[in-house]
Amino acid sequence: MNRQLKPADISITLARALRRPGLLDSEDTAVVFYDLDLIASRISELKNAFPANTLHAVAIKANPLARILALLAEAGTGLEAATRPELFMALATGMPAERIVYDSPVKTGDDLKYALGAGVTVNLDSWEEVLMLERLAGRQPPAGPVGLRINPQVGAGSIADTSVATADSKFGVPLSDQRNRIVRAYRLYPWLTGVHLHIGSQGCSLEMMASGVAAVFDLVKQIESATGRQLSFFDIGGGLPVAYRRNETVPSVAEYANLLKQLCPGLFEGRYRLITEFGRYVHANAGWVASRVEAVKQLRNEKIAMIHVGADMFLRKCYRADQWHHEISVMEPDGSLKTGRDKSSYRVAGPLCFAGDILGKGISLPPVARDDYLVIHDAGAYTLSMWSRYNSRQLPKVIGYRENGKHFEILKKRETLQQVAAFWN
Ligand code: LLP
């Protein structure tokens, strides 16, 4: 299945945004757009694929914009927080504690107290955290549900840096190597009431992800027979890959859920509160960036289009161009799509003071001119959230839209010079 936004639809939206009085000004050299209808439809897909009582705790790290978190809360999802500030932000949206999951890979005693005090679901990541909770809990059971992150050790996907379930991954406790210790812990601590795993991210196959869930489901059966009690929640994490290349087909969440149902039917019988933590699947295809072209340099072998966004927002793409990809389209100054047959090879360069600030090399594009817009597609996840402060660039304005731009709302204003300066105070 492929559900990326089409350049022609994006062009309609950009043209409408450029015409809308007061929405953009000359200093909006690069602007991030989110199709809010697409995010809503991904949420519906999640809800339809899994049992009705599943908590879809959307990963904040993929897209932490406060207005988007609020929209997710309204749509009935939960939120997954990877750090204390993310947890703080989740609570600040007004999201009820029972819909928040706290998964930081390194928690202090204070972090644990804060999370347990708030009553959110906490997934412990290491034996040190288990012991910390033992000390904190004493005879007093924690307020919220507590799970342990299990690394099912299913190996790496095609992108090593973001594969988290390898034999030696830094995340969680390793299942095959420490199975007995894990079962003993559930026997010892009645407050351990759930399990958590996460395999991902981009570059992992459905089969690999589902086999990890099945391995942990097997463990749960063993824990239940060893302890004589039933666990209350099963958190399968996120990690579903999305399409970045034009016409790339990727699995849908319904296919993933069906495969899980085949492999572990017991997960879908209502005995456990299922939790998912998808991030990329919800956001990646809904976001795109339009940057004005400031200059086009004709060099010896290639032309370079100089734009206003680069390795500040696209860290993975710029630093690991071999592993990550974004399609790029060209639009006229009024937003209309350039499709000409007379394409030539371009390098697309960002504004930062280092030579590696390159969004793409050898990209075949219609003629690019100053004041055109380059649109970088599928930029909704792990882009703005990974913003780099190098060269102190202003975070761009972020605009949400519905119905191809019949309705716009500013999700976040462009950062001011004062705000950038304040960051370094
Ligand atoms: N849950 C946990 C515990 C995670 O660590 C993550 C992502 C998610 C959920 C959400 O996974 P998703 O559904 O978005 O794949 N492009 C980034 C990827 C890092 C993903 C980290 N964890 C990067 O390059 O660092």
PDB file of C-alpha atoms in Angstrom, residues 116 133 136-146 190-193:
ATOM      1  CA  LEU A 116       4.669   6.972  39.572  1.00  0.00           C
ATOM      2  CA  LEU A 133      11.540   0.742  42.294  1.00  0.00           C
ATOM      3  CA  LEU A 136      10.905   3.214  46.382  1.00  0.00           C
ATOM      4  CA  ALA A 137       7.896   0.948  46.564  1.00  0.00           C
ATOM      5  CA  GLY A 138       8.767  -0.800  49.825  1.00  0.00           C
ATOM      6  CA  ARG A 139       5.533  -2.425  50.777  1.00  0.00           C
ATOM      7  CA  GLN A 140       3.529   0.264  49.024  1.00  0.00           C
ATOM      8  CA  PRO A 141       2.542  -0.829  45.480  1.00  0.00           C
ATOM      9  CA  PRO A 142       3.120   1.866  42.829  1.00  0.00           C
ATOM     10  CA  ALA A 143       0.071   3.915  41.794  1.00  0.00           C
ATOM     11  CA  GLY A 144       0.246   3.120  38.082  1.00  0.00           C
ATOM     12  CA  PRO A 145       0.938  -0.061  36.125  1.00  0.00           C
ATOM     13  CA  VAL A 146       4.614  -1.068  35.813  1.00  0.00           C
ATOM     14  CA  PRO A 190       3.863  -8.465  42.237  1.00  0.00           C
ATOM     15  CA  TRP A 191       3.897  -4.817  41.075  1.00  0.00           C
ATOM     16  CA  LEU A 192       5.441  -5.904  37.767  1.00  0.00           C
ATOM     17  CA  THR A 193       2.157  -6.218  35.940  1.00  0.00           C
TER      18      THR A 193
END
